[in-house]
Coordinates of C-alpha atoms in Angstrom, one line a residue:
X1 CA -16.8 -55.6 -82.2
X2 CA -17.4 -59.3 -82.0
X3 CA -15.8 -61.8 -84.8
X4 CA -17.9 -64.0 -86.7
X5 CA -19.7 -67.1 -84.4
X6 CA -19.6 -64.8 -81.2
X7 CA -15.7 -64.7 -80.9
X8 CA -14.0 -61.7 -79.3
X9 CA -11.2 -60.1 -80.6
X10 CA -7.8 -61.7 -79.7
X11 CA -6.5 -58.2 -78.7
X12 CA -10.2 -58.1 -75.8
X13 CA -9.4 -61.5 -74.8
X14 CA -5.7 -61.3 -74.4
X15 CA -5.7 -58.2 -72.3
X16 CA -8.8 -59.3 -70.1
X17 CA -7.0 -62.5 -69.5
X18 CA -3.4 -60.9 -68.9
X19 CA -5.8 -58.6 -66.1
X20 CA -6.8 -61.6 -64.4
X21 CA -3.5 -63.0 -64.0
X22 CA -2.3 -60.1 -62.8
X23 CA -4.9 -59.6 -60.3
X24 CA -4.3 -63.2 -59.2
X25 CA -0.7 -63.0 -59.2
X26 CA -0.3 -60.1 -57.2
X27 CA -2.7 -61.2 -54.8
X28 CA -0.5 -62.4 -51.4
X29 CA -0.7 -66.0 -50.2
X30 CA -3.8 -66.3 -48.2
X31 CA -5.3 -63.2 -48.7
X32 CA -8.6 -62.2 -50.6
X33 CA -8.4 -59.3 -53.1
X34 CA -10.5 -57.1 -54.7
X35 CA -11.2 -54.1 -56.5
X36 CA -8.1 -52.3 -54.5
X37 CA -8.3 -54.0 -51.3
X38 CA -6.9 -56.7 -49.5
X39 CA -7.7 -58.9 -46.8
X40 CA -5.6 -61.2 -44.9
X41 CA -7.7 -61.4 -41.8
X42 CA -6.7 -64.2 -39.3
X43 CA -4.2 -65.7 -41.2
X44 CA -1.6 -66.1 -39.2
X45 CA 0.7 -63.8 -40.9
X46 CA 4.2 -62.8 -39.0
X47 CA 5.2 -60.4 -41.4
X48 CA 4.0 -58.0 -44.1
X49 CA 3.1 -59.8 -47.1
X50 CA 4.7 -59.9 -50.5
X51 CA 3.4 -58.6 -53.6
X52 CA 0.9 -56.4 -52.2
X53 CA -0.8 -54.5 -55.5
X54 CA 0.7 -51.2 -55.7
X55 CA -2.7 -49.5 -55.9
X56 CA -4.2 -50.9 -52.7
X57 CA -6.0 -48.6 -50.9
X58 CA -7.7 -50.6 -47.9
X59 CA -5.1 -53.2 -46.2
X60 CA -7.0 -55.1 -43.6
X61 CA -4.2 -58.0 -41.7
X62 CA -6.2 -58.2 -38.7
X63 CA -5.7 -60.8 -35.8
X64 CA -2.4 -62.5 -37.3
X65 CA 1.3 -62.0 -35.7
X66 CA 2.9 -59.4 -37.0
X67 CA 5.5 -57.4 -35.1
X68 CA 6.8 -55.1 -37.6
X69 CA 5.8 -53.2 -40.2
X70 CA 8.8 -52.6 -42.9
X71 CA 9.0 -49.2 -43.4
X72 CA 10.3 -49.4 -47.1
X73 CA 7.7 -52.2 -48.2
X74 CA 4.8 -49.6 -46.8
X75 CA 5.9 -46.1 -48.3
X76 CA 5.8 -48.4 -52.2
X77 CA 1.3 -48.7 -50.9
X78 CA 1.3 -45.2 -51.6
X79 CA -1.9 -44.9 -52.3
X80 CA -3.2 -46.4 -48.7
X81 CA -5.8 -44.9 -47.1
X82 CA -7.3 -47.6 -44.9
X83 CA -4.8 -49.7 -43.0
X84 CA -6.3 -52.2 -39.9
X85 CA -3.7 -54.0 -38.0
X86 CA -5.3 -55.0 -34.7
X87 CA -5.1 -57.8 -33.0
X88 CA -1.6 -58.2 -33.6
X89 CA 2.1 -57.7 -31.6
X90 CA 3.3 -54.7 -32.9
X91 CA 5.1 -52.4 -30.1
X92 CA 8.2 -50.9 -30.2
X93 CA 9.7 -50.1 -34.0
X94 CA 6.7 -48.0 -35.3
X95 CA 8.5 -44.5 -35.7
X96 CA 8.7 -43.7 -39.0
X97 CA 6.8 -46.8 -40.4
X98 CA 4.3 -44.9 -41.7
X99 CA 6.8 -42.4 -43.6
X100 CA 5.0 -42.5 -46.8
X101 CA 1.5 -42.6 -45.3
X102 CA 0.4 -39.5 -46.6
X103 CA -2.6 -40.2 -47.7
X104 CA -3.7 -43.0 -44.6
X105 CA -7.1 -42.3 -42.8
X106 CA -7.6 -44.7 -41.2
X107 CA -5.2 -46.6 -38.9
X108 CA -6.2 -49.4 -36.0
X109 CA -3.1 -50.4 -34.0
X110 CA -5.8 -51.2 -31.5
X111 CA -5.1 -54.9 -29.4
X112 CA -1.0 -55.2 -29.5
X113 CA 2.0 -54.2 -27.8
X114 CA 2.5 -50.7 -27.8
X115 CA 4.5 -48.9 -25.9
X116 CA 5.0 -45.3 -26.4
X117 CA 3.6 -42.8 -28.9
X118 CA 6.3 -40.2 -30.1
X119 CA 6.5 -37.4 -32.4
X120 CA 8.0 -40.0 -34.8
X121 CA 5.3 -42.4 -34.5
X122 CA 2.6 -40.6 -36.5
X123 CA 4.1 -37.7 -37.8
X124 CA 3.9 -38.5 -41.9
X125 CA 0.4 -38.8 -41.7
X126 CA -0.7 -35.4 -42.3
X127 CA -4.2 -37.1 -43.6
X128 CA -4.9 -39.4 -40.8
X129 CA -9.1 -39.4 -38.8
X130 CA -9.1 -42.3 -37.2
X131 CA -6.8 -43.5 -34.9
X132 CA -7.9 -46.3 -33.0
X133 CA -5.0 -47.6 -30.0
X134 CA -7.5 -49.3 -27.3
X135 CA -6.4 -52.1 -25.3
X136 CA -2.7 -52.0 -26.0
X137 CA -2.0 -52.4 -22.1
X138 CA 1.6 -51.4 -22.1
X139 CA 1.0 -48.0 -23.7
X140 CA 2.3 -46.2 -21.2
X141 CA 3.0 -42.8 -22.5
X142 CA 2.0 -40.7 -25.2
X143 CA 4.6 -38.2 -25.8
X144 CA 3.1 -34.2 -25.6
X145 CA 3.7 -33.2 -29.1
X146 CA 2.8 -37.2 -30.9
X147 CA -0.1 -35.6 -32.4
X148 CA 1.6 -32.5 -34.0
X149 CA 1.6 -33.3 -37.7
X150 CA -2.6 -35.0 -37.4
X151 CA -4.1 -32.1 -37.5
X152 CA -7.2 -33.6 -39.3
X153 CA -8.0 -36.5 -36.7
X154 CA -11.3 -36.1 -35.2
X155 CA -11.5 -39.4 -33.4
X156 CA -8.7 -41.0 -31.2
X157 CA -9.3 -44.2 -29.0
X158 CA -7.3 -44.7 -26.0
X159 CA -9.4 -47.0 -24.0
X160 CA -7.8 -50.0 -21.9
X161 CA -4.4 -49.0 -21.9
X162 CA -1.6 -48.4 -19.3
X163 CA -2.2 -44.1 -19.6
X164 CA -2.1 -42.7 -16.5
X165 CA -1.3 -39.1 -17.7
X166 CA -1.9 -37.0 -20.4
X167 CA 0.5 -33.7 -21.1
X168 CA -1.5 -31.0 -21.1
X169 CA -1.1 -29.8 -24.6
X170 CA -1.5 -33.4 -26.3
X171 CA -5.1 -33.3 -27.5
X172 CA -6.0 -30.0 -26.7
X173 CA -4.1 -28.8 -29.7
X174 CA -6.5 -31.4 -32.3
X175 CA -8.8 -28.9 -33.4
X176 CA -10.9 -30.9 -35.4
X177 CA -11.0 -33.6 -32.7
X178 CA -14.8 -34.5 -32.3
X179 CA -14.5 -38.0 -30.1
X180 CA -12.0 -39.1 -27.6
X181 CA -12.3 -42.6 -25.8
X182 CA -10.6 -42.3 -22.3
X183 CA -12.4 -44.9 -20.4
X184 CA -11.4 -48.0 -18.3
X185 CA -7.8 -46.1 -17.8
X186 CA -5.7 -45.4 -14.1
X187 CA -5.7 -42.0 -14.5
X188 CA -3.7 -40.0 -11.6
X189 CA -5.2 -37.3 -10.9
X190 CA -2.9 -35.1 -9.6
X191 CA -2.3 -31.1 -10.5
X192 CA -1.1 -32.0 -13.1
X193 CA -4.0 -33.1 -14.8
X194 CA -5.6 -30.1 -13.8
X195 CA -5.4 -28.3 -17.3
X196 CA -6.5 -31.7 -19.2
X197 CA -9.8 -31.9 -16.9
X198 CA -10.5 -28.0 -17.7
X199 CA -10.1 -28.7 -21.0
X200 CA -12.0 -31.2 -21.1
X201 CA -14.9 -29.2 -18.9
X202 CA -14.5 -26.4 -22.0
X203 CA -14.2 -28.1 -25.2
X204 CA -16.7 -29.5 -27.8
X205 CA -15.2 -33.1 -27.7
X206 CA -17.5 -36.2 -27.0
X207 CA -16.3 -38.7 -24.6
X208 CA -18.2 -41.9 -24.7
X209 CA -18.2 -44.2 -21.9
X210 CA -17.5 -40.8 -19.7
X211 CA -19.3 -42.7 -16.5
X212 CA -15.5 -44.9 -16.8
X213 CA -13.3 -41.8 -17.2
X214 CA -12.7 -42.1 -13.4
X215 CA -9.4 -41.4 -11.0
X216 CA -7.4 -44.1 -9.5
X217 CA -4.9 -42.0 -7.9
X218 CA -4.5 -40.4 -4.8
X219 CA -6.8 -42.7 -3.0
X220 CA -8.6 -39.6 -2.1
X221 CA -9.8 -39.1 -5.5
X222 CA -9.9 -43.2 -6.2
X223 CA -13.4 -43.3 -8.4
X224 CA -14.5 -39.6 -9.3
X225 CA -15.5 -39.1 -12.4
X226 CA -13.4 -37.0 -15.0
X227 CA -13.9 -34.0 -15.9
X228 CA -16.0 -33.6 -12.4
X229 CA -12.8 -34.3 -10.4
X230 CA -11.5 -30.6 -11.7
X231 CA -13.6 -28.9 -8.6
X232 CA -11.3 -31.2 -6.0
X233 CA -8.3 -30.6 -7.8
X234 CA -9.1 -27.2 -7.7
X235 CA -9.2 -27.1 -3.8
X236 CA -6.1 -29.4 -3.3
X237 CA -4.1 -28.1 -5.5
X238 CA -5.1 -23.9 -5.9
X239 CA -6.2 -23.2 -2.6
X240 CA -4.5 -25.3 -0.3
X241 CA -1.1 -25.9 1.0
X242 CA 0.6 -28.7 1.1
X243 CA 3.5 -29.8 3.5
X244 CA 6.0 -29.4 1.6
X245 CA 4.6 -25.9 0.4
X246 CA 5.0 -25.0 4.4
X247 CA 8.0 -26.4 5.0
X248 CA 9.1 -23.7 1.8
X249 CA 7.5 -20.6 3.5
X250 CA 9.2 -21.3 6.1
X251 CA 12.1 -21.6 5.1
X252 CA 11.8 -18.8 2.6
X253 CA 10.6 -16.8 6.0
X254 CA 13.7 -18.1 7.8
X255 CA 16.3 -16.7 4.8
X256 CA 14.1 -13.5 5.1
X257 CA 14.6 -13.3 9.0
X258 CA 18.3 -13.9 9.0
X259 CA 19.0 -11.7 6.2
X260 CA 17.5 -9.2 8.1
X261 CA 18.9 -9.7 11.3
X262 CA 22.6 -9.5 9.6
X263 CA 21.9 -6.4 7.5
X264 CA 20.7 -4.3 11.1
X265 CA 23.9 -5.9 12.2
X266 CA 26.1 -4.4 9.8
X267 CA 24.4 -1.2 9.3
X268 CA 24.7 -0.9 13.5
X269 CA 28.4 -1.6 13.0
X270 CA 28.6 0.8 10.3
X271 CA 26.9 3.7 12.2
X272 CA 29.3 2.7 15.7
X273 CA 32.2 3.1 13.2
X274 CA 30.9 6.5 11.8
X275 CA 30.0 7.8 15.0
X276 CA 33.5 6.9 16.7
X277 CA 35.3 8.2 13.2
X278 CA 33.6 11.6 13.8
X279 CA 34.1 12.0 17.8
X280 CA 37.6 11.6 16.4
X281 CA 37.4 14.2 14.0
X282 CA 35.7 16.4 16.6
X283 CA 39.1 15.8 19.1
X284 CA 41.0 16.3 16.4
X285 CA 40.2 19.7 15.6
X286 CA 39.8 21.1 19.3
X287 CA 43.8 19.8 19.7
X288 CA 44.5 22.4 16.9
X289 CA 42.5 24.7 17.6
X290 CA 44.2 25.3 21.4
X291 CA 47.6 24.7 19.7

């Protein structure tokens, strides 16, 4: 209801102005906000901001200098479910960042420092889709049970990264995984990564880019395309021997051979004994017999 001349209420205009303020004041230093999001794109940030609204649910701080991300200050944005931190120098220090991340889906750690994925690293976001960790060049290991507790992600970005292996059971195990990027990685293809490549030959996943999902190691394999390299890795690694798989059967042949050789050894011994024990026995009983 509207006073006379047009006036609002003083109750309307005191609690539409004490929103404001509060939407202004909880607003970080160079940042934008709006309805539950904020934006601190490129501002040269080296640290979280401060007075981040409680009720945030998209946190963009893209392309600034952040190393760390508080876990405390994090679990109070409960309500996150967008969070884009890329372009920034976050590496070691992320397990258990994310411990009240519950309801994230959405994270981009892509373009930083990351070193290592571990069961630690991910495994409060029971919610988490997207996970996007391209060009983070010294990510050099993705531990085979990281993605345990994600069982919703369907799209997972590896691209440009310092992988050269993947533990067999790492992705296989994301049921709802729709799209992997692998590309413009130094894969080693060894026997290892024979399970991964079948996997990958079976399963329903999309792998864009797949004409730069190629081997760099052995030599040999240096540019095949994955998961076509699983035929060669067959071969080498199935159906042919290696040295050092000779160099076991025969020694296994060896161990075989000489165990041999001393058991007919003892078991002649054994029968010499008998036979002189018995030719004994035999002289034996003719002496009494004449006595």
């Amino acid at each position: 209801m509207s006073l006379p001349g047009g006036h609002q209420p003083l109750s309307l205009m005191f609690l539409l102005g004490l929103g404001l303020a509060s939407e202004t004041i909880n607003c970080p230093s160079r940042c934008s906000c709006q309805y539950l999001e904020v934006n601190c794109t490129g501002q040269q940030l080296q640290e979280l901001p401060v007075t981040i609204p409680l009720d945030t649910r998209q946190l963009i701080l893209a392309a600034n200098k952040i190393s760390y991300l508080p876990a405390v200050e994090l679990s109070f944005l409960a309500d996150l479910v967008y969070l884009d931190c890329r372009e920034n120098l976050l590496g070691d220090g992320l397990d258990f960042a994310f411990v009240g991340g519950a309801k994230l889906v959405y994270l981009d750690l892509s373009f930083n420092n990351l070193t290592q994925v571990t069961f630690s690293t991910f495994s409060q976001l029971i919610s988490l889709v997207v996970l996007k960790m391209s060009d983070n060049p010294n990510l050099v290991e993705i531990e085979k049970d990281a993605f345990a507790n994600n069982t919703w992600l369907r799209y997972l970005d590896v691209i440009q990264t310092g992988l050269l292996f993947l533990d067999t059971s790492t992705v296989p195990d994301l049921t709802n995984l729709r799209v992997l990027w692998l590309s413009d990685n130094l894969w080693h293809c060894n026997c290892s990564f024979l399970d991964f490549t079948a996997w990958m030959t079976k399963s329903n996943v999309h792998f864009p880019g797949a004409e730069n999902i190629t081997c760099y190691m052995p030599e040999g394999l240096r540019g095949l395309k994955m998961p076509a390299v699983e035929a060669q890795l067959q071969l080498d690694c199935l159906i042919q021997l290696h040295k050092q798989d000779y160099t076991f059967l025969r020694l296994v042949g060896f161990c075989i051979f000489s165990a041999g050789t001393v058991a007919a050894w003892l078991a002649g011994i054994c029968a010499v004994i008998d036979e002189l024990h018995t030719a004994k026995g035999e002289e034996d009983e003719e002496e009494d017999t004449t006595t």
